[in-house]
Amino acid sequence: MLDSLTFLLERLFLLAHIKLFSLLPPQLARSCDREDPLPQPPAAAAASAAAAPHRFQRGDLLEVPRTLFTHFGIYLGDNRVAHLIPDILPVLSSDSRQIQQMVTNSRLLLGVLSKRASIRVDSVEDFAYGAGILLNAMDRAVPHSPLPGEEVARRAERLVGGVSYSLLWNNCEHFVTYCRYGAAQSLQTDQFCEWLKSLIRDQRCVVLTGLLGLLSMACLGVSAGTALPSALIPFTLWMAS
């Protein structure tokens, strides 16, 4: 059962990533392209990570591509990055040494399902996880001006600890935009909501859901469990379109 949920969640992440990226304007798409940074060999990645702290300033916003999403963090200085990441382990264990170990994909996915996360401090190497780092790329996309670097870093440090998690309403992007710009925002969430709104407004969805409803009644028989959704869902989409 857990493997099935993990597989389904991975597919949803991938679908959302593809849909959101296709909706971005060309300029923003180029600045946030998840495929631009090529995987680096371990030696090159280590050398890049070792050199990174020398070009980062306290309060900088760091952005790295992961397999199915983009991750964000705030540079605190001394090779340290504060970032919000879903994690189930703090709910299951109080062993601080074990919790401080790098978050695996299983821990991350279970954290998403349980809606638990931590704002934690890791090294630049662990935060980047071998990927290239974009520096303050969001400054070009957010209408607010960045706060002074020291204020950004202090905001991040004050928030370190366990937090609730929401894929749409409280993710790593909300954390860094609150710290750097003074207002929590997620461009990925905004784009997803716009895509969902356009999907609801598309009257072809009304026809499709109506046909699916008729098909379900033909296959499963007419009952309250099939007839009510078959009528209610198309009607709701029609009224919202």
mmCIF file of C-alpha atoms in Angstrom:
data_model
loop_
_atom_site.group_PDB
_atom_site.id
_atom_site.type_symbol
_atom_site.label_atom_id
_atom_site.label_comp_id
_atom_site.label_asym_id
_atom_site.label_seq_id
_atom_site.Cartn_x
_atom_site.Cartn_y
_atom_site.Cartn_z
ATOM 1 C CA MET A 1 0.000 0.000 0.000
ATOM 2 C CA LEU A 2 2.791 2.417 0.926
ATOM 3 C CA ASP A 3 4.648 1.646 -2.307
ATOM 4 C CA SER A 4 1.478 2.397 -4.296
ATOM 5 C CA LEU A 5 0.995 5.744 -2.536
ATOM 6 C CA THR A 6 4.634 6.657 -3.094
ATOM 7 C CA PHE A 7 4.389 5.790 -6.803
ATOM 8 C CA LEU A 8 1.157 7.801 -7.176
ATOM 9 C CA LEU A 9 2.628 10.824 -5.437
ATOM 10 C CA GLU A 10 5.720 10.721 -7.643
ATOM 11 C CA ARG A 11 3.535 10.700 -10.750
ATOM 12 C CA LEU A 12 1.492 13.641 -9.413
ATOM 13 C CA PHE A 13 4.691 15.606 -8.741
ATOM 14 C CA LEU A 14 5.876 14.897 -12.262
ATOM 15 C CA LEU A 15 2.536 15.854 -13.832
ATOM 16 C CA ALA A 16 2.362 19.085 -11.846
ATOM 17 C CA HIS A 17 5.958 19.911 -12.797
ATOM 18 C CA ILE A 18 5.263 19.420 -16.511
ATOM 19 C CA LYS A 19 1.998 21.381 -16.438
ATOM 20 C CA LEU A 20 3.401 24.282 -14.424
ATOM 21 C CA PHE A 21 6.542 24.607 -16.518
ATOM 22 C CA SER A 22 4.549 24.678 -19.750
ATOM 23 C CA LEU A 23 2.535 27.642 -18.450
ATOM 24 C CA LEU A 24 5.491 29.833 -17.535
ATOM 25 C CA PRO A 25 6.258 32.776 -19.827
ATOM 26 C CA PRO A 26 9.428 32.243 -21.910
ATOM 27 C CA GLN A 27 11.571 34.643 -19.849
ATOM 28 C CA LEU A 28 10.629 33.032 -16.530
ATOM 29 C CA ALA A 29 10.882 29.560 -17.994
ATOM 30 C CA ARG A 30 14.468 30.192 -19.017
ATOM 31 C CA SER A 31 15.377 31.487 -15.559
ATOM 32 C CA CYS A 32 13.669 28.597 -13.749
ATOM 33 C CA ASP A 33 14.419 25.791 -16.214
ATOM 34 C CA ARG A 34 14.815 22.586 -14.236
ATOM 35 C CA GLU A 35 16.748 20.869 -16.994
ATOM 36 C CA ASP A 36 19.467 23.466 -17.589
ATOM 37 C CA PRO A 37 21.893 22.391 -14.847
ATOM 38 C CA LEU A 38 23.384 19.116 -16.034
ATOM 39 C CA PRO A 39 24.251 16.417 -13.501
ATOM 40 C CA GLN A 40 27.837 16.856 -12.440
ATOM 41 C CA PRO A 41 30.368 14.094 -11.826
ATOM 42 C CA PRO A 42 30.982 13.572 -8.082
ATOM 43 C CA ALA A 43 34.410 15.214 -8.249
ATOM 44 C CA ALA A 44 33.087 18.247 -10.143
ATOM 45 C CA ALA A 45 30.080 18.541 -7.847
ATOM 46 C CA ALA A 46 32.293 18.427 -4.777
ATOM 47 C CA ALA A 47 34.638 21.048 -6.226
ATOM 48 C CA SER A 48 31.703 23.281 -7.156
ATOM 49 C CA ALA A 49 30.131 22.918 -3.706
ATOM 50 C CA ALA A 50 33.450 23.634 -2.022
ATOM 51 C CA ALA A 51 33.829 26.848 -4.018
ATOM 52 C CA ALA A 52 30.194 27.901 -3.590
ATOM 53 C CA PRO A 53 30.397 29.541 -0.118
ATOM 54 C CA HIS A 54 32.965 32.024 -1.454
ATOM 55 C CA ARG A 55 30.482 33.468 -3.952
ATOM 56 C CA PHE A 56 27.400 33.363 -1.699
ATOM 57 C CA GLN A 57 26.466 36.162 0.661
ATOM 58 C CA ARG A 58 24.511 35.795 3.893
ATOM 59 C CA GLY A 59 20.823 36.076 3.015
ATOM 60 C CA ASP A 60 21.160 34.873 -0.591
ATOM 61 C CA LEU A 61 18.362 32.745 -2.032
ATOM 62 C CA LEU A 62 19.663 29.437 -3.393
ATOM 63 C CA GLU A 63 17.701 27.309 -5.848
ATOM 64 C CA VAL A 64 18.532 23.776 -6.958
ATOM 65 C CA PRO A 65 16.763 21.397 -9.351
ATOM 66 C CA ARG A 66 15.718 18.047 -7.899
ATOM 67 C CA THR A 67 14.246 15.038 -9.690
ATOM 68 C CA LEU A 68 10.605 16.166 -9.679
ATOM 69 C CA PHE A 69 10.691 19.712 -8.323
ATOM 70 C CA THR A 70 12.894 22.695 -7.529
ATOM 71 C CA HIS A 71 14.151 23.204 -3.986
ATOM 72 C CA PHE A 72 14.888 26.552 -2.311
ATOM 73 C CA GLY A 73 16.964 27.671 0.654
ATOM 74 C CA ILE A 74 18.505 30.695 2.366
ATOM 75 C CA TYR A 75 22.267 30.919 2.736
ATOM 76 C CA LEU A 76 23.292 31.672 6.330
ATOM 77 C CA GLY A 77 27.039 31.926 5.872
ATOM 78 C CA ASP A 78 29.814 29.506 6.887
ATOM 79 C CA ASN A 79 28.666 26.932 4.289
ATOM 80 C CA ARG A 80 25.197 26.633 5.913
ATOM 81 C CA VAL A 81 21.777 26.721 4.232
ATOM 82 C CA ALA A 82 18.361 26.919 5.935
ATOM 83 C CA HIS A 83 15.612 25.190 3.988
ATOM 84 C CA LEU A 84 12.136 23.764 4.527
ATOM 85 C CA ILE A 85 11.847 20.105 3.588
ATOM 86 C CA PRO A 86 9.092 17.525 4.217
ATOM 87 C CA ASP A 87 10.289 14.877 6.660
ATOM 88 C CA ILE A 88 8.429 12.119 8.505
ATOM 89 C CA LEU A 89 11.316 11.136 10.794
ATOM 90 C CA PRO A 90 10.863 13.838 13.491
ATOM 91 C CA VAL A 91 7.340 12.464 14.032
ATOM 92 C CA LEU A 92 8.671 8.929 14.518
ATOM 93 C CA SER A 93 11.913 9.527 16.395
ATOM 94 C CA SER A 94 13.503 11.955 18.841
ATOM 95 C CA ASP A 95 17.060 10.929 17.948
ATOM 96 C CA SER A 96 18.547 14.261 16.873
ATOM 97 C CA ARG A 97 21.619 12.627 15.297
ATOM 98 C CA GLN A 98 19.454 10.438 13.097
ATOM 99 C CA ILE A 99 17.107 13.295 12.203
ATOM 100 C CA GLN A 100 20.028 15.521 11.223
ATOM 101 C CA GLN A 101 21.177 13.016 8.614
ATOM 102 C CA MET A 102 20.362 13.915 5.021
ATOM 103 C CA VAL A 103 16.664 13.458 4.196
ATOM 104 C CA THR A 104 16.065 10.527 1.843
ATOM 105 C CA ASN A 105 13.354 10.408 -0.818
ATOM 106 C CA SER A 106 11.303 8.010 1.314
ATOM 107 C CA ARG A 107 11.419 10.368 4.296
ATOM 108 C CA LEU A 108 10.495 13.269 2.030
ATOM 109 C CA LEU A 109 7.517 11.551 0.382
ATOM 110 C CA LEU A 110 6.163 10.295 3.707
ATOM 111 C CA GLY A 111 6.558 13.818 5.083
ATOM 112 C CA VAL A 112 4.448 15.149 2.204
ATOM 113 C CA LEU A 113 1.744 12.547 2.903
ATOM 114 C CA SER A 114 1.734 13.287 6.638
ATOM 115 C CA LYS A 115 2.037 17.068 6.048
ATOM 116 C CA ARG A 116 5.045 17.379 8.339
ATOM 117 C CA ALA A 117 8.249 19.243 7.553
ATOM 118 C CA SER A 118 11.306 20.757 9.170
ATOM 119 C CA ILE A 119 13.116 24.008 8.577
ATOM 120 C CA ARG A 120 16.645 22.736 9.031
ATOM 121 C CA VAL A 121 20.206 23.855 8.463
ATOM 122 C CA ASP A 122 22.459 21.755 6.226
ATOM 123 C CA SER A 123 25.733 22.235 4.433
ATOM 124 C CA VAL A 124 25.713 23.619 0.906
ATOM 125 C CA GLU A 125 26.813 20.184 -0.347
ATOM 126 C CA ASP A 126 23.900 18.354 1.296
ATOM 127 C CA PHE A 127 21.432 21.027 0.224
ATOM 128 C CA ALA A 128 22.560 20.935 -3.424
ATOM 129 C CA TYR A 129 22.765 17.127 -3.505
ATOM 130 C CA GLY A 130 25.067 17.250 -6.524
ATOM 131 C CA ALA A 131 22.921 19.664 -8.561
ATOM 132 C CA GLY A 132 23.857 23.090 -9.865
ATOM 133 C CA ILE A 133 22.823 26.088 -7.772
ATOM 134 C CA LEU A 134 20.973 29.134 -9.103
ATOM 135 C CA LEU A 135 21.727 32.282 -7.123
ATOM 136 C CA ASN A 136 18.914 34.772 -6.419
ATOM 137 C CA ALA A 137 17.163 33.794 -9.661
ATOM 138 C CA MET A 138 13.781 34.577 -8.138
ATOM 139 C CA ASP A 139 14.700 38.261 -7.765
ATOM 140 C CA ARG A 140 13.798 38.669 -11.450
ATOM 141 C CA ALA A 141 10.362 37.084 -11.066
ATOM 142 C CA VAL A 142 9.060 38.473 -7.752
ATOM 143 C CA PRO A 143 7.716 42.056 -7.750
ATOM 144 C CA HIS A 144 9.008 42.779 -4.214
ATOM 145 C CA SER A 145 12.538 44.035 -3.581
ATOM 146 C CA PRO A 146 14.788 41.784 -1.462
ATOM 147 C CA LEU A 147 15.272 42.682 2.184
ATOM 148 C CA PRO A 148 18.800 43.328 3.499
ATOM 149 C CA GLY A 149 20.788 40.099 3.612
ATOM 150 C CA GLU A 150 21.226 40.103 7.388
ATOM 151 C CA GLU A 151 17.495 40.499 7.944
ATOM 152 C CA VAL A 152 16.801 37.653 5.486
ATOM 153 C CA ALA A 153 19.200 35.317 7.319
ATOM 154 C CA ARG A 154 17.827 36.225 10.744
ATOM 155 C CA ARG A 155 14.267 35.524 9.604
ATOM 156 C CA ALA A 156 15.359 32.097 8.407
ATOM 157 C CA GLU A 157 17.222 31.326 11.627
ATOM 158 C CA ARG A 158 14.229 32.266 13.778
ATOM 159 C CA LEU A 159 12.022 29.793 11.910
ATOM 160 C CA VAL A 160 14.305 26.750 12.235
ATOM 161 C CA GLY A 161 12.368 23.781 13.655
ATOM 162 C CA GLY A 162 9.367 21.616 12.920
ATOM 163 C CA VAL A 163 6.484 23.049 10.880
ATOM 164 C CA SER A 164 3.342 21.818 9.169
ATOM 165 C CA TYR A 165 3.626 21.234 5.435
ATOM 166 C CA SER A 166 1.331 21.827 2.504
ATOM 167 C CA LEU A 167 2.310 21.132 -1.082
ATOM 168 C CA LEU A 168 0.372 24.200 -2.237
ATOM 169 C CA TRP A 169 0.188 26.551 0.744
ATOM 170 C CA ASN A 170 3.324 26.070 2.869
ATOM 171 C CA ASN A 171 6.304 24.695 0.976
ATOM 172 C CA CYS A 172 9.992 25.579 0.660
ATOM 173 C CA GLU A 173 9.196 28.382 -1.780
ATOM 174 C CA HIS A 174 6.837 30.059 0.712
ATOM 175 C CA PHE A 175 9.601 29.879 3.323
ATOM 176 C CA VAL A 176 12.292 31.552 1.224
ATOM 177 C CA THR A 177 10.008 34.241 -0.219
ATOM 178 C CA TYR A 178 8.859 35.186 3.295
ATOM 179 C CA CYS A 179 12.459 35.443 4.440
ATOM 180 C CA ARG A 180 13.822 37.328 1.433
ATOM 181 C CA TYR A 181 10.879 39.472 0.307
ATOM 182 C CA GLY A 182 8.742 39.757 3.441
ATOM 183 C CA ALA A 183 5.712 37.989 1.944
ATOM 184 C CA ALA A 184 5.221 34.244 1.545
ATOM 185 C CA GLN A 185 4.522 33.328 -2.060
ATOM 186 C CA SER A 186 4.933 30.341 -4.343
ATOM 187 C CA LEU A 187 5.163 30.989 -8.056
ATOM 188 C CA GLN A 188 4.652 27.282 -8.680
ATOM 189 C CA THR A 189 1.434 27.309 -6.631
ATOM 190 C CA ASP A 190 0.202 30.438 -8.420
ATOM 191 C CA GLN A 191 0.819 28.832 -11.803
ATOM 192 C CA PHE A 192 -0.889 25.612 -10.704
ATOM 193 C CA CYS A 193 -3.979 27.536 -9.555
ATOM 194 C CA GLU A 194 -4.112 29.372 -12.881
ATOM 195 C CA TRP A 195 -3.843 26.066 -14.746
ATOM 196 C CA LEU A 196 -6.584 24.555 -12.577
ATOM 197 C CA LYS A 197 -8.784 27.605 -13.168
ATOM 198 C CA SER A 198 -8.341 27.337 -16.931
ATOM 199 C CA LEU A 199 -9.113 23.620 -16.743
ATOM 200 C CA ILE A 200 -12.361 24.251 -14.863
ATOM 201 C CA ARG A 201 -13.356 26.981 -17.325
ATOM 202 C CA ASP A 202 -12.828 24.674 -20.290
ATOM 203 C CA GLN A 203 -16.332 23.469 -21.170
ATOM 204 C CA ARG A 204 -14.897 20.365 -22.786
ATOM 205 C CA CYS A 205 -14.299 19.103 -19.251
ATOM 206 C CA VAL A 206 -18.055 19.226 -18.659
ATOM 207 C CA VAL A 207 -18.652 16.961 -21.641
ATOM 208 C CA LEU A 208 -15.827 14.631 -20.639
ATOM 209 C CA THR A 209 -17.011 14.231 -17.038
ATOM 210 C CA GLY A 210 -20.575 13.703 -18.270
ATOM 211 C CA LEU A 211 -19.438 10.927 -20.617
ATOM 212 C CA LEU A 212 -17.372 9.329 -17.853
ATOM 213 C CA GLY A 213 -20.398 9.444 -15.592
ATOM 214 C CA LEU A 214 -22.583 7.709 -18.183
ATOM 215 C CA LEU A 215 -19.850 5.123 -18.715
ATOM 216 C CA SER A 216 -19.628 4.409 -14.989
ATOM 217 C CA MET A 217 -23.408 3.923 -14.781
ATOM 218 C CA ALA A 218 -23.295 1.601 -17.793
ATOM 219 C CA CYS A 219 -20.525 -0.477 -16.225
ATOM 220 C CA LEU A 220 -21.558 -0.363 -12.557
ATOM 221 C CA GLY A 221 -25.296 0.078 -12.871
ATOM 222 C CA VAL A 222 -27.534 2.983 -11.913
ATOM 223 C CA SER A 223 -27.412 3.747 -8.204
ATOM 224 C CA ALA A 224 -27.059 6.707 -5.892
ATOM 225 C CA GLY A 225 -23.287 6.137 -5.808
ATOM 226 C CA THR A 226 -22.979 6.467 -9.597
ATOM 227 C CA ALA A 227 -25.867 8.691 -10.633
ATOM 228 C CA LEU A 228 -25.266 11.481 -8.093
ATOM 229 C CA PRO A 229 -21.592 12.122 -9.001
ATOM 230 C CA SER A 230 -22.422 11.720 -12.701
ATOM 231 C CA ALA A 231 -24.884 14.605 -12.454
ATOM 232 C CA LEU A 232 -23.307 16.729 -9.740
ATOM 233 C CA ILE A 233 -19.735 16.952 -11.074
ATOM 234 C CA PRO A 234 -20.657 18.061 -14.638
ATOM 235 C CA PHE A 235 -23.224 20.504 -13.230
ATOM 236 C CA THR A 236 -20.641 22.046 -10.873
ATOM 237 C CA LEU A 237 -18.093 22.400 -13.689
ATOM 238 C CA TRP A 238 -20.736 23.919 -15.959
ATOM 239 C CA MET A 239 -21.691 26.524 -13.379
ATOM 240 C CA ALA A 240 -18.013 27.351 -12.714
ATOM 241 C CA SER A 241 -17.108 27.653 -16.405
#
